[in-house]
Amino acid sequence: MLFRSVALIGIGALLNPIHALADALHEEGAAPSTLPEVGDVIRTLYSGVHRAAHETRNRIDGLHQAAHEDPLTGVLNRRGFLAELSALPVNRRKGCIAVLDIDYFKRVNDLNGHEEGDRVLTAFAARVAALMRRADLIARWGGEEFAIFFQDCIEDEASWSLARVATRMREDPIGAIHGRPISFSAGVCRWTGGPIDEALARADEALYEAKQAGRDRICRAKPLLLQA
């Protein structure tokens, strides 16, 4: 709407000299054939302004995408994830937050090189995205960590969704380390619309528990009342 308003204002400003010329010629009794084809000029000007506005919109969209999307995996980055959550209506900010970490990822880079590490990250993001719902938000949180927002999900549902991904990772591996399929660990926390940093911290604590318990598993955050 803003671009169209600006375009119309610009067209009006550009047409003023044309109208002035037409009026002057009319007052001097010029023949109608000498008057400029105002309709053609308007169409040409509008076409040019519309094209410029479309190109500007595409550039803005491209910059927005670059700022909110992880260039390697194609999923949201940290900034994009938080922006999407902030943009949700208050009554839709509920569900579960999960933090995932690819197990022994450093060994992938050390043993097979960073190119293979990038391939594993991309394959993992694609695997998770393919098994999530459209309403769920998936982001590369940093390094080999990912975050997911399960909208309107209880912990049982979120844990089941992650377990399905884990099973698929074992049955159809995206890679292997020392002959074992690449796996992931995850922490899940219920989110009811409070500070998102708190929910992410609790999910991260649950992830740490999953790592300490042997990896390749999903742990739920402890209830707030039970935390020290």
Short mmCIF file of C-alpha atoms in Angstrom, two decimals:
data_model
loop_
_atom_site.label_atom_id
_atom_site.label_comp_id
_atom_site.label_asym_id
_atom_site.label_seq_id
_atom_site.Cartn_x
_atom_site.Cartn_y
_atom_site.Cartn_z
CA MET A 1 0.00 0.00 0.00
CA LEU A 2 2.85 2.39 0.83
CA PHE A 3 4.60 1.74 -2.47
CA ARG A 4 1.37 2.31 -4.43
CA SER A 5 0.70 5.58 -2.63
CA VAL A 6 4.22 6.79 -3.35
CA ALA A 7 3.85 5.69 -6.97
CA LEU A 8 0.61 7.63 -7.41
CA ILE A 9 2.13 10.75 -5.88
CA GLY A 10 5.11 10.42 -8.20
CA ILE A 11 2.86 10.02 -11.24
CA GLY A 12 0.90 13.13 -10.27
CA ALA A 13 4.08 15.16 -9.96
CA LEU A 14 5.34 13.95 -13.32
CA LEU A 15 2.05 14.69 -15.04
CA ASN A 16 1.80 18.30 -13.85
CA PRO A 17 4.06 19.68 -16.63
CA ILE A 18 2.12 17.68 -19.21
CA HIS A 19 -1.21 19.08 -18.06
CA ALA A 20 0.28 22.57 -18.01
CA LEU A 21 1.50 22.15 -21.59
CA ALA A 22 -1.89 20.86 -22.72
CA ASP A 23 -3.65 23.82 -21.11
CA ALA A 24 -1.28 26.29 -22.71
CA LEU A 25 -1.72 24.78 -26.15
CA HIS A 26 -5.47 24.78 -25.71
CA GLU A 27 -5.48 28.48 -24.77
CA GLU A 28 -3.38 29.34 -27.85
CA GLY A 29 -5.78 27.44 -30.08
CA ALA A 30 -3.39 24.71 -31.07
CA ALA A 31 -4.78 21.91 -33.18
CA PRO A 32 -5.83 18.81 -31.22
CA SER A 33 -3.33 16.73 -33.19
CA THR A 34 -0.46 18.68 -31.61
CA LEU A 35 -1.49 17.77 -28.06
CA PRO A 36 0.53 14.98 -26.41
CA GLU A 37 -1.16 11.62 -25.95
CA VAL A 38 -1.64 11.99 -22.20
CA GLY A 39 -3.22 8.56 -21.84
CA ASP A 40 -0.16 6.87 -23.38
CA VAL A 41 2.15 8.92 -21.16
CA ILE A 42 0.20 7.91 -18.06
CA ARG A 43 0.38 4.26 -19.00
CA THR A 44 4.12 4.48 -19.66
CA LEU A 45 4.79 6.30 -16.41
CA TYR A 46 2.63 3.93 -14.38
CA SER A 47 4.33 0.93 -15.96
CA GLY A 48 7.77 2.32 -15.07
CA VAL A 49 6.81 3.19 -11.50
CA HIS A 50 5.11 -0.18 -11.02
CA ARG A 51 8.20 -2.00 -12.30
CA ALA A 52 10.50 0.02 -10.03
CA ALA A 53 8.26 -0.64 -7.03
CA HIS A 54 8.19 -4.37 -7.81
CA GLU A 55 11.99 -4.51 -8.08
CA THR A 56 12.35 -2.58 -4.82
CA ARG A 57 9.93 -4.94 -3.09
CA ASN A 58 11.94 -7.93 -4.32
CA ARG A 59 15.17 -6.39 -3.01
CA ILE A 60 13.57 -5.73 0.40
CA ASP A 61 12.21 -9.29 0.52
CA GLY A 62 15.65 -10.62 -0.37
CA LEU A 63 17.32 -8.64 2.40
CA HIS A 64 14.68 -9.79 4.90
CA GLN A 65 15.20 -13.40 3.87
CA ALA A 66 18.98 -13.10 4.16
CA ALA A 67 18.63 -11.64 7.66
CA HIS A 68 16.24 -14.33 8.92
CA GLU A 69 17.30 -17.50 7.08
CA ASP A 70 20.31 -19.74 7.61
CA PRO A 71 22.16 -19.71 4.26
CA LEU A 72 23.47 -23.27 4.61
CA THR A 73 20.36 -25.22 5.61
CA GLY A 74 17.58 -22.95 4.36
CA VAL A 75 15.68 -23.01 7.67
CA LEU A 76 15.25 -20.01 9.94
CA ASN A 77 18.25 -18.67 11.81
CA ARG A 78 18.15 -17.54 15.45
CA ARG A 79 16.99 -14.02 14.57
CA GLY A 80 14.29 -15.33 12.25
CA PHE A 81 13.03 -17.82 14.83
CA LEU A 82 12.66 -15.17 17.52
CA ALA A 83 11.07 -12.75 15.05
CA GLU A 84 8.49 -15.35 14.01
CA LEU A 85 7.62 -16.07 17.63
CA SER A 86 7.30 -12.36 18.40
CA ALA A 87 4.98 -11.90 15.42
CA LEU A 88 2.52 -14.54 16.64
CA PRO A 89 -0.74 -13.35 18.24
CA VAL A 90 -0.62 -13.67 22.02
CA ASN A 91 -3.16 -16.50 22.00
CA ARG A 92 -0.95 -18.53 19.61
CA ARG A 93 2.20 -18.32 21.74
CA LYS A 94 1.77 -21.68 23.39
CA GLY A 95 3.10 -25.14 22.79
CA CYS A 96 6.57 -26.62 23.29
CA ILE A 97 10.11 -25.45 22.66
CA ALA A 98 12.77 -28.02 21.79
CA VAL A 99 16.53 -27.65 21.45
CA LEU A 100 18.30 -30.34 19.40
CA ASP A 101 21.99 -31.10 19.05
CA ILE A 102 23.62 -33.52 16.59
CA ASP A 103 25.58 -36.09 18.59
CA TYR A 104 29.38 -36.17 18.18
CA PHE A 105 29.19 -33.64 15.37
CA LYS A 106 32.76 -32.46 15.97
CA ARG A 107 33.94 -35.92 14.96
CA VAL A 108 32.20 -35.54 11.60
CA ASN A 109 34.30 -32.45 10.87
CA ASP A 110 37.47 -33.92 12.34
CA LEU A 111 37.24 -37.25 10.54
CA ASN A 112 35.58 -36.31 7.25
CA GLY A 113 36.14 -32.58 6.82
CA HIS A 114 33.94 -29.51 7.00
CA GLU A 115 32.37 -30.16 3.63
CA GLU A 116 30.89 -33.38 4.99
CA GLY A 117 29.88 -31.51 8.14
CA ASP A 118 27.95 -29.00 6.04
CA ARG A 119 26.25 -31.84 4.17
CA VAL A 120 25.19 -33.47 7.45
CA LEU A 121 23.79 -30.19 8.77
CA THR A 122 21.82 -29.63 5.57
CA ALA A 123 20.53 -33.22 5.53
CA PHE A 124 19.54 -33.04 9.20
CA ALA A 125 17.61 -29.80 8.71
CA ALA A 126 15.81 -31.29 5.71
CA ARG A 127 14.99 -34.48 7.63
CA VAL A 128 13.53 -32.59 10.59
CA ALA A 129 11.58 -30.17 8.37
CA ALA A 130 10.09 -33.05 6.38
CA LEU A 131 8.72 -34.70 9.52
CA MET A 132 7.33 -31.59 11.22
CA ARG A 133 3.95 -29.92 10.72
CA ARG A 134 3.58 -26.71 8.72
CA ALA A 135 2.67 -24.84 11.90
CA ASP A 136 5.98 -25.78 13.57
CA LEU A 137 8.96 -23.41 13.36
CA ILE A 138 12.42 -24.87 12.78
CA ALA A 139 15.66 -22.93 13.10
CA ARG A 140 19.37 -23.51 13.10
CA TRP A 141 20.21 -22.11 16.51
CA GLY A 142 23.96 -22.14 15.99
CA GLY A 143 26.63 -24.66 15.02
CA GLU A 144 25.02 -28.10 15.18
CA GLU A 145 22.14 -26.94 17.41
CA PHE A 146 18.59 -26.49 16.17
CA ALA A 147 15.44 -25.14 17.80
CA ILE A 148 11.81 -26.08 17.16
CA PHE A 149 8.57 -24.48 18.25
CA PHE A 150 5.71 -27.00 18.33
CA GLN A 151 2.62 -24.82 18.21
CA ASP A 152 -0.33 -25.91 20.37
CA CYS A 153 1.46 -29.11 21.39
CA ILE A 154 1.78 -30.71 24.80
CA GLU A 155 5.07 -32.35 25.77
CA ASP A 156 3.82 -35.83 24.90
CA GLU A 157 3.09 -34.76 21.32
CA ALA A 158 6.36 -32.87 20.90
CA SER A 159 8.36 -35.78 22.32
CA TRP A 160 6.56 -38.21 20.02
CA SER A 161 7.37 -36.05 16.98
CA LEU A 162 11.05 -35.95 17.93
CA ALA A 163 11.08 -39.69 18.60
CA ARG A 164 9.74 -40.23 15.08
CA VAL A 165 12.65 -38.20 13.70
CA ALA A 166 15.12 -40.19 15.84
CA THR A 167 13.69 -43.48 14.55
CA ARG A 168 13.97 -42.31 10.96
CA MET A 169 17.58 -41.27 11.60
CA ARG A 170 18.38 -44.84 12.68
CA GLU A 171 16.47 -46.54 9.87
CA ASP A 172 17.64 -44.21 7.10
CA PRO A 173 20.87 -42.59 8.32
CA ILE A 174 22.05 -39.25 6.95
CA GLY A 175 25.60 -40.36 7.74
CA ALA A 176 27.67 -42.42 10.15
CA ILE A 177 30.42 -41.98 12.72
CA HIS A 178 32.58 -45.01 13.46
CA GLY A 179 29.99 -47.18 11.76
CA ARG A 180 27.05 -45.89 13.81
CA PRO A 181 24.21 -43.78 12.36
CA ILE A 182 24.41 -40.09 13.17
CA SER A 183 21.90 -39.34 15.93
CA PHE A 184 20.73 -36.33 17.92
CA SER A 185 19.77 -35.45 21.47
CA ALA A 186 16.96 -33.08 22.43
CA GLY A 187 15.45 -31.21 25.35
CA VAL A 188 11.76 -30.26 25.40
CA CYS A 189 10.04 -27.60 27.46
CA ARG A 190 6.40 -26.53 27.68
CA TRP A 191 5.88 -22.87 26.70
CA THR A 192 2.77 -20.96 27.69
CA GLY A 193 3.64 -17.53 26.35
CA GLY A 194 6.01 -16.30 29.07
CA PRO A 195 9.57 -15.08 28.41
CA ILE A 196 10.93 -17.18 25.57
CA ASP A 197 14.47 -17.00 26.97
CA GLU A 198 13.30 -18.88 30.05
CA ALA A 199 11.71 -21.66 28.00
CA LEU A 200 14.81 -21.95 25.81
CA ALA A 201 17.06 -22.14 28.87
CA ARG A 202 14.96 -24.92 30.39
CA ALA A 203 14.94 -26.84 27.09
CA ASP A 204 18.71 -26.44 26.93
CA GLU A 205 19.03 -27.86 30.46
CA ALA A 206 16.96 -30.87 29.38
CA LEU A 207 19.24 -31.26 26.35
CA TYR A 208 22.24 -31.33 28.67
CA GLU A 209 20.58 -34.12 30.67
CA ALA A 210 20.04 -36.09 27.45
CA LYS A 211 23.71 -35.71 26.60
CA GLN A 212 24.80 -36.77 30.06
CA ALA A 213 22.50 -39.79 29.94
CA GLY A 214 24.23 -41.19 26.86
CA ARG A 215 22.94 -39.12 23.89
CA ASP A 216 20.50 -40.25 21.20
CA ARG A 217 17.54 -39.49 23.45
CA ILE A 218 14.91 -36.90 24.32
CA CYS A 219 14.52 -35.42 27.79
CA ARG A 220 11.80 -33.13 29.15
CA ALA A 221 12.46 -30.10 31.24
CA LYS A 222 11.76 -30.48 34.92
CA PRO A 223 8.66 -28.70 36.26
CA LEU A 224 9.48 -25.25 37.60
CA LEU A 225 8.38 -26.18 41.11
CA LEU A 226 10.97 -28.95 41.25
CA GLN A 227 13.88 -26.81 40.14
CA ALA A 228 16.31 -25.43 42.69
#
